[in-house]
mmCIF file of C-alpha atoms in Angstrom:
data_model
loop_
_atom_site.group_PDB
_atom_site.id
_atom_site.type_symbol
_atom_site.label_atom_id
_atom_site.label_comp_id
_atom_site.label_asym_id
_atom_site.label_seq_id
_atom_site.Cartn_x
_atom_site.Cartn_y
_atom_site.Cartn_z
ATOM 1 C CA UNK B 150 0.000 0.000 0.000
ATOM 2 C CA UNK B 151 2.752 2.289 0.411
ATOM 3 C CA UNK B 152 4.218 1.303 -2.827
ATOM 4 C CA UNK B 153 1.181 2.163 -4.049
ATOM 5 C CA UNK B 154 0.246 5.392 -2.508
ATOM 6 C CA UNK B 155 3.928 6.638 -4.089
ATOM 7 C CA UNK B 156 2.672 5.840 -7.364
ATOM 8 C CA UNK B 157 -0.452 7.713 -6.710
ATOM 9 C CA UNK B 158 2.293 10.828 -5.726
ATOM 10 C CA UNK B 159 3.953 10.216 -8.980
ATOM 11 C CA UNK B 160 0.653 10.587 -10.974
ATOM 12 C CA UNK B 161 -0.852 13.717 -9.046
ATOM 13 C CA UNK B 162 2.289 15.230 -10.012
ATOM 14 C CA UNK B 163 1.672 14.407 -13.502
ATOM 15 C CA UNK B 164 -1.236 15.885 -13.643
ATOM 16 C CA UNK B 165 -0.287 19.041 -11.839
ATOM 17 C CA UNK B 166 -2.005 18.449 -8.557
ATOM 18 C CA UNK B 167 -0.835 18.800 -4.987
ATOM 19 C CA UNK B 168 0.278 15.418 -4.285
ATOM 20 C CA UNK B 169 -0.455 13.947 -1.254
ATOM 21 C CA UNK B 170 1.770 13.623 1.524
ATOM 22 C CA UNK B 171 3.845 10.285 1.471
ATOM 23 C CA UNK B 172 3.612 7.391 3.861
ATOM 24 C CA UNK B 173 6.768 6.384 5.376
ATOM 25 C CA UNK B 174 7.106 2.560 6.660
ATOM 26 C CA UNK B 175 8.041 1.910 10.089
ATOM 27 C CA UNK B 176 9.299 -0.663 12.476
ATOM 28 C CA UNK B 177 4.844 -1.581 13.611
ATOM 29 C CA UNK B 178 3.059 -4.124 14.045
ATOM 30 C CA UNK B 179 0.519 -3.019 11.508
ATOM 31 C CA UNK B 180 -3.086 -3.996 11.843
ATOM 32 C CA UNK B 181 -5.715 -4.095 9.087
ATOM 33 C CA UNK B 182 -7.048 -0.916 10.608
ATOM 34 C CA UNK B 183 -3.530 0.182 9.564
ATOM 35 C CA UNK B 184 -4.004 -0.920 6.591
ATOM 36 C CA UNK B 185 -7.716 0.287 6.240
ATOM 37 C CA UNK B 186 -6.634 4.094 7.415
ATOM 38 C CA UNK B 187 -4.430 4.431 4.298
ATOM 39 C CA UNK B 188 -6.669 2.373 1.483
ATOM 40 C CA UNK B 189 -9.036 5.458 2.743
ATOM 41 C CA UNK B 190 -6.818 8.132 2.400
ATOM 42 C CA UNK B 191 -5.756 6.841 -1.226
ATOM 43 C CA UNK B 192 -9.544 6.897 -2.016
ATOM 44 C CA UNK B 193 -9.994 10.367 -1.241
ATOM 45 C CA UNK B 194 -7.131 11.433 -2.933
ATOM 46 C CA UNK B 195 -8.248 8.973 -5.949
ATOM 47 C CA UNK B 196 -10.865 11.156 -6.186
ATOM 48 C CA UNK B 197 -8.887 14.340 -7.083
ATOM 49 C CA UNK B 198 -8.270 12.290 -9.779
ATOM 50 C CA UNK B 199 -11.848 12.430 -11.727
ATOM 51 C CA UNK B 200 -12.346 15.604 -12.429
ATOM 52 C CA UNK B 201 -9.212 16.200 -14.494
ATOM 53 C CA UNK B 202 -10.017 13.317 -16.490
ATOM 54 C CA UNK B 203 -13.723 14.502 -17.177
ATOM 55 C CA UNK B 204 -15.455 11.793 -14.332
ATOM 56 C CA UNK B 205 -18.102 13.445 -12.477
ATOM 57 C CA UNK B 206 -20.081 10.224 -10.987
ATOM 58 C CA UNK B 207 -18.304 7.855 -8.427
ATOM 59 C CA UNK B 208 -19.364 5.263 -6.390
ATOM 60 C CA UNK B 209 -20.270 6.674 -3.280
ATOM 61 C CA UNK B 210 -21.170 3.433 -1.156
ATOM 62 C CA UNK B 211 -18.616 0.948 -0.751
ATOM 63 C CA UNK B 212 -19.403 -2.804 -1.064
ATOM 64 C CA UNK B 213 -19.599 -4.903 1.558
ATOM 65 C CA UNK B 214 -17.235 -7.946 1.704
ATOM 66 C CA UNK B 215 -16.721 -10.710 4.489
ATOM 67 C CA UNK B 216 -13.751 -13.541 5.183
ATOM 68 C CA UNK B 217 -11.278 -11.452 3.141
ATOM 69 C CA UNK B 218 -7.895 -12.564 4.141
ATOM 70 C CA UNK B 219 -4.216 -10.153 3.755
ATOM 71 C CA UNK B 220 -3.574 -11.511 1.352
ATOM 72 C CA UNK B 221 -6.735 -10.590 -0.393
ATOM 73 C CA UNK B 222 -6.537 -6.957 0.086
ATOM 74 C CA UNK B 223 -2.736 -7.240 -1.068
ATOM 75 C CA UNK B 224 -4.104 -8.511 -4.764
ATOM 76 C CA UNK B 225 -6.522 -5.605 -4.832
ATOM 77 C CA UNK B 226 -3.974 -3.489 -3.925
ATOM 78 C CA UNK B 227 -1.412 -4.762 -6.230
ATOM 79 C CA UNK B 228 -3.890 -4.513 -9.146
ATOM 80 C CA UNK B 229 -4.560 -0.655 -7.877
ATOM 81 C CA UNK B 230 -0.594 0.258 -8.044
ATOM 82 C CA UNK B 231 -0.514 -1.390 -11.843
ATOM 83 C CA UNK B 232 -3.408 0.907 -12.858
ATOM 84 C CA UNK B 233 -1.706 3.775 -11.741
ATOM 85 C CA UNK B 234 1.612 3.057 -13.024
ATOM 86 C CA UNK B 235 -0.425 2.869 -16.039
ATOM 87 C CA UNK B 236 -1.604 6.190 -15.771
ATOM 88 C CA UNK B 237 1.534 7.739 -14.841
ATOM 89 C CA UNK B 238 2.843 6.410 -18.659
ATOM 90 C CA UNK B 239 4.707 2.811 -17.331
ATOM 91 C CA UNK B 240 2.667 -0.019 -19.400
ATOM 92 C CA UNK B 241 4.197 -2.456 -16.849
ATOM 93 C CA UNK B 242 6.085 -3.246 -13.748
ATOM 94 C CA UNK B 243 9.380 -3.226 -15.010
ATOM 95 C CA UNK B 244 12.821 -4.225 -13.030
ATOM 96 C CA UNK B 245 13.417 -0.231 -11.938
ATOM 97 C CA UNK B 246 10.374 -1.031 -9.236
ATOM 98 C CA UNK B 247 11.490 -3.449 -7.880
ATOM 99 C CA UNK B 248 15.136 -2.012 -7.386
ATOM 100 C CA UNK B 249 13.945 1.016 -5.490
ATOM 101 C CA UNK B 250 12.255 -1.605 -2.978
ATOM 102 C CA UNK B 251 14.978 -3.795 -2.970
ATOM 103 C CA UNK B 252 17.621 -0.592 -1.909
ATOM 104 C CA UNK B 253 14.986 0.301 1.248
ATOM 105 C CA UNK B 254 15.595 -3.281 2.170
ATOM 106 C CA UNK B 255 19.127 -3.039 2.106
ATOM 107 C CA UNK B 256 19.017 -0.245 4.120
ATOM 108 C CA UNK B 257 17.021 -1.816 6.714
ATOM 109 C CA UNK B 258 19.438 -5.043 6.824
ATOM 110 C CA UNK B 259 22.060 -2.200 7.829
ATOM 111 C CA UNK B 260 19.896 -0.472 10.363
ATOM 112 C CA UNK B 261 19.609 -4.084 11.970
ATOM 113 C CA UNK B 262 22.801 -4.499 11.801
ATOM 114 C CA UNK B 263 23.949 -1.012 13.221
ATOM 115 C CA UNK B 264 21.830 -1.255 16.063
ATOM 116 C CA UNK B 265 22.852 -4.551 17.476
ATOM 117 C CA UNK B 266 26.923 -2.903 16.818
ATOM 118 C CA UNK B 267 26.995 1.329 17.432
ATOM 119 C CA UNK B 268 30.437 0.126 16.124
ATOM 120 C CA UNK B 269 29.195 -0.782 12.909
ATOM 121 C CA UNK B 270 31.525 -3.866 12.292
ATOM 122 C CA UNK B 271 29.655 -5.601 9.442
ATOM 123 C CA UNK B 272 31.200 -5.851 6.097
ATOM 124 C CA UNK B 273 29.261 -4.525 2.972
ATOM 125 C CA UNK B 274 31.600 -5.868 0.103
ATOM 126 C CA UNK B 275 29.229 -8.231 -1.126
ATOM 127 C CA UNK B 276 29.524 -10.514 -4.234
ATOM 128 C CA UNK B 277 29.161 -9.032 -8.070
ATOM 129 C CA UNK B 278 25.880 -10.110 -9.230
ATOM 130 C CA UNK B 279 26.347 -11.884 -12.937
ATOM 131 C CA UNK B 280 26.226 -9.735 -15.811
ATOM 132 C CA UNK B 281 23.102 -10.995 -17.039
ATOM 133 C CA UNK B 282 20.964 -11.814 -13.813
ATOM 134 C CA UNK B 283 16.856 -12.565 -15.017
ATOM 135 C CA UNK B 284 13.807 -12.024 -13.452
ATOM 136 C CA UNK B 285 13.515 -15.790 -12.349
ATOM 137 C CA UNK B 286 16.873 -15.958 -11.074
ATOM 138 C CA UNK B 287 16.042 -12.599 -9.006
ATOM 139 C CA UNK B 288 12.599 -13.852 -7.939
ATOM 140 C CA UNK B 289 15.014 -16.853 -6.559
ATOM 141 C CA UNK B 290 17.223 -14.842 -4.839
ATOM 142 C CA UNK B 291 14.425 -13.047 -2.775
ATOM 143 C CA UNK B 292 13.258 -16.597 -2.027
ATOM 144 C CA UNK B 293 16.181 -17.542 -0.312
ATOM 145 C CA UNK B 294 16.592 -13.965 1.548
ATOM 146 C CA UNK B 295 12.693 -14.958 2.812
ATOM 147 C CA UNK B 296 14.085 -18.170 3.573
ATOM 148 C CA UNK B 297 17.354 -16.042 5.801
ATOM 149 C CA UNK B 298 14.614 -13.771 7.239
ATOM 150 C CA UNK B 299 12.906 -17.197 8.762
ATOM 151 C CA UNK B 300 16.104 -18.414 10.282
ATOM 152 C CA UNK B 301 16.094 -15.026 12.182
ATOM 153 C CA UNK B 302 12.594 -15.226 13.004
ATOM 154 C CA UNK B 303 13.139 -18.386 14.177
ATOM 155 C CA UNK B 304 16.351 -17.413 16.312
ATOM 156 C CA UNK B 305 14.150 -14.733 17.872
ATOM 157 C CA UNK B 306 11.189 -17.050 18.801
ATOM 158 C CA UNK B 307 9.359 -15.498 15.815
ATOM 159 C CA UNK B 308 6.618 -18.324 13.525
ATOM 160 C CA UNK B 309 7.507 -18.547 10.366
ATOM 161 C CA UNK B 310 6.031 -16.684 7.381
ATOM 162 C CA UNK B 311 5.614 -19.092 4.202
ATOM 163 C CA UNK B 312 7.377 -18.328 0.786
ATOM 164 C CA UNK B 313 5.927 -19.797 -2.091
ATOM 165 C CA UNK B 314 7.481 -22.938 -4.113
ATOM 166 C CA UNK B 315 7.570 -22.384 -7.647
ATOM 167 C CA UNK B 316 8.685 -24.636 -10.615
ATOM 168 C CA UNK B 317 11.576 -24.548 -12.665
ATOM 169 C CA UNK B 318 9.749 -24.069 -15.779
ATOM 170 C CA UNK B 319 7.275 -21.208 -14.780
ATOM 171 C CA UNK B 320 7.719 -17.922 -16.529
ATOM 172 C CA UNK B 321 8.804 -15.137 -13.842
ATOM 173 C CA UNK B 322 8.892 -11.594 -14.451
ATOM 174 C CA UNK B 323 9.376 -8.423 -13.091
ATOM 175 C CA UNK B 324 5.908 -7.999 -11.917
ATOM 176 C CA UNK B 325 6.747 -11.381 -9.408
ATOM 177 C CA UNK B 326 10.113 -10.134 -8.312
ATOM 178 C CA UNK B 327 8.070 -7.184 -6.954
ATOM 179 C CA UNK B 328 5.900 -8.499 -4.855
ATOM 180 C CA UNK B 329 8.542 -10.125 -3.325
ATOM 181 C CA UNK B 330 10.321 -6.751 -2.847
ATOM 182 C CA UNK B 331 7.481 -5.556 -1.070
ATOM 183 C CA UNK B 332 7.370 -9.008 1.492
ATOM 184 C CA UNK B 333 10.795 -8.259 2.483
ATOM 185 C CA UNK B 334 10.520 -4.903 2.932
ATOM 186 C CA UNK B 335 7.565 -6.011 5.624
ATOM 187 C CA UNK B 336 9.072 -8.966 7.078
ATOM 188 C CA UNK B 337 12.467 -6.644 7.456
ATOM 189 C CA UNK B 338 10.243 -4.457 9.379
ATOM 190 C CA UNK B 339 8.717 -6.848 11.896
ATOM 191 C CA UNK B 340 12.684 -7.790 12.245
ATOM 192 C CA UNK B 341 13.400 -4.332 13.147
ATOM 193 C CA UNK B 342 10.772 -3.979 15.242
ATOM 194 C CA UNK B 343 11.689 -7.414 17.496
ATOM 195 C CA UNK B 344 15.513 -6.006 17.497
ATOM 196 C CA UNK B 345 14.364 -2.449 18.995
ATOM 197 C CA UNK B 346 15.648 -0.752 15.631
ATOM 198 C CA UNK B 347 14.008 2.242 15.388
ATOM 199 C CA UNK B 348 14.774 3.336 11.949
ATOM 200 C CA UNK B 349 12.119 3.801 9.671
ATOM 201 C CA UNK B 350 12.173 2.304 5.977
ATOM 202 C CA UNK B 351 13.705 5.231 3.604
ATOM 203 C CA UNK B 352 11.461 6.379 1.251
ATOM 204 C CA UNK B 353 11.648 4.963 -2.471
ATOM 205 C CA UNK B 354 14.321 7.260 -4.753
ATOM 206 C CA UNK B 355 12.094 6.722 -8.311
ATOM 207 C CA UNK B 356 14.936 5.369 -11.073
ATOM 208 C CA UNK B 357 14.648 4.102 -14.161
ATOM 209 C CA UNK B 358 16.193 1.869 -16.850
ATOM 210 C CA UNK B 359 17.715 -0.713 -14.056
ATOM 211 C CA UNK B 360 17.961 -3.957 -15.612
ATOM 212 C CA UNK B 361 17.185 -7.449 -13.559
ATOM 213 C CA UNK B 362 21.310 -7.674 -12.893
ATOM 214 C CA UNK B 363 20.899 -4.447 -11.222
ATOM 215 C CA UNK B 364 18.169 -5.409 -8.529
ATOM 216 C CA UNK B 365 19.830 -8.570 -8.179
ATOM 217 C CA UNK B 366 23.233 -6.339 -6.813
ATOM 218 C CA UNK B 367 20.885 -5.172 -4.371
ATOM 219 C CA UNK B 368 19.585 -8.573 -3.166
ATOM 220 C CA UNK B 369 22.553 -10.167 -3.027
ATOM 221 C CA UNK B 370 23.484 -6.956 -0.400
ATOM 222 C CA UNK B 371 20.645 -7.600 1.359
ATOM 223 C CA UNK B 372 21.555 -11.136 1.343
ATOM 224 C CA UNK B 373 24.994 -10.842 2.798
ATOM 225 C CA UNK B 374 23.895 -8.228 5.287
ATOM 226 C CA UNK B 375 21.388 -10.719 6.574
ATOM 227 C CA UNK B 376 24.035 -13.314 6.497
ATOM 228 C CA UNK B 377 25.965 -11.269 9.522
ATOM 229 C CA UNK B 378 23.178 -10.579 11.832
ATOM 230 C CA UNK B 379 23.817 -13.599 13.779
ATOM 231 C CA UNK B 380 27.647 -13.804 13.726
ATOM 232 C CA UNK B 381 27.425 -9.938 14.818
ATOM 233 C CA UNK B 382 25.214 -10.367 17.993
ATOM 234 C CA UNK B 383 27.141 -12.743 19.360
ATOM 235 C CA UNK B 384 30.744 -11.017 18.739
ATOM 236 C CA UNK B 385 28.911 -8.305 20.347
ATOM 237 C CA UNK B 386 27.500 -10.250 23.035
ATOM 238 C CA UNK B 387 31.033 -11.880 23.877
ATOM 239 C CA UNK B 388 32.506 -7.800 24.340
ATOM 240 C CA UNK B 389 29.865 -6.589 26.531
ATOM 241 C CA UNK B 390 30.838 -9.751 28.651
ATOM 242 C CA UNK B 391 34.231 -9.311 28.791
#
């Protein structure tokens, strides 16, 4: 949803309108009040929308639904940020979207890491990504950083949270390696939170023309960030015993 309502910024400002004022993602336990609070505020400021483009009737009533899940609302939400992106001139998710994520998650494995070491021993020279990553090889590599994420949630007493099994032969593309962007940026968060890190997510930097090679670079940061969270905390643990 936040994704989203920065797509909705990008279009206002298209158009020439005030954009609204952007949602910054924090170390919460987020309920789907949470989540209800800013699916309203994107509503209203949906609405700014219609006139521009010559819409004068709305619906004013909103349907009634009951036993929607998450992951429900995530799908509707998804399908909201393609329509904009539409509108805003992008005819599809393309590998540039899911590289701005994939930066904010880097920079949350770092503010994990900082907090449990002040010091800020952790090593950032992580491996070159191959010169011609694709989008299934990227949607893999998020995978296995959802996979890292559960071995932390598991050192920390923490269930759990199920990554999906794909096939070797299914087509992936950019579209898939975003949504898994936006789970890690999440599950990050919830780390965060559990660590006492206080920092909030930084806000998306819009690029363009990355390719899948480049979000993979970022991953594979992520990924060896993640990699030192454990090794850390205890070298840090040993010190303040000593």
């Amino acid at each position: 949803a936040v994704a989203t309502a920065d797509m909705l910024i990008a279009l206002q400002r298209k158009m020439g309108l005030r954009p609204m004022p952007r949602v910054v993602t924090t170390p919460t336990a987020y309920s789907p009040e949470d989540v209800y609070i800013l699916a309203r505020l994107m509503e209203e400021q949906t609405r700014r929308l219609l006139i521009p483009f010559g819409i004068l009737e709305y619906q004013s009533a909103p349907d009634l639904y009951y036993s929607k899940t998450p992951t429900d609302v995530f799908g509707k939400v998804l399908s909201l940020f393609i329509k904009l992106a539409t509108l805003t001139g992008r005819e599809r998710i393309t590998p540039s979207e899911s590289y701005m994520e994939m930066v904010r998650a880097a920079s949350d494995a770092r503010s994990i890491l900082a907090h449990i070491d002040p010091a800020r021993r952790y090593r950032i020279d992580a491996p070159p990504p191959p010169a011609d990553a694709t989008p299934a090889e990227v949607f893999a590599r998020c995978i296995q950083i959802r996979g890292r994420i559960n071995e932390l949630r598991a050192l920390w007493n923490m269930e759990p949270v199920p990554a999906p099994e794909v096939a070797a032969d299914t087509a992936l593309h950019p579209a898939d390696v975003f949504v898994q962007t936006q789970i890690i940026v999440a599950e990050l968060n919830l780390l965060k939170m559990t660590t006492g890190t206080i920092n909030a997510t930084p806000l998306a930097i819009p690029v363009t023309g990355m390719r899948p090679t480049d979000v993979m670079e970022e991953c594979l940061l992520t990924a060896y960030l993640l990699d030192q969270v454990e090794s850390l905390q205890q070298m840090v643990g040993r010190l303040k015993a000593q």
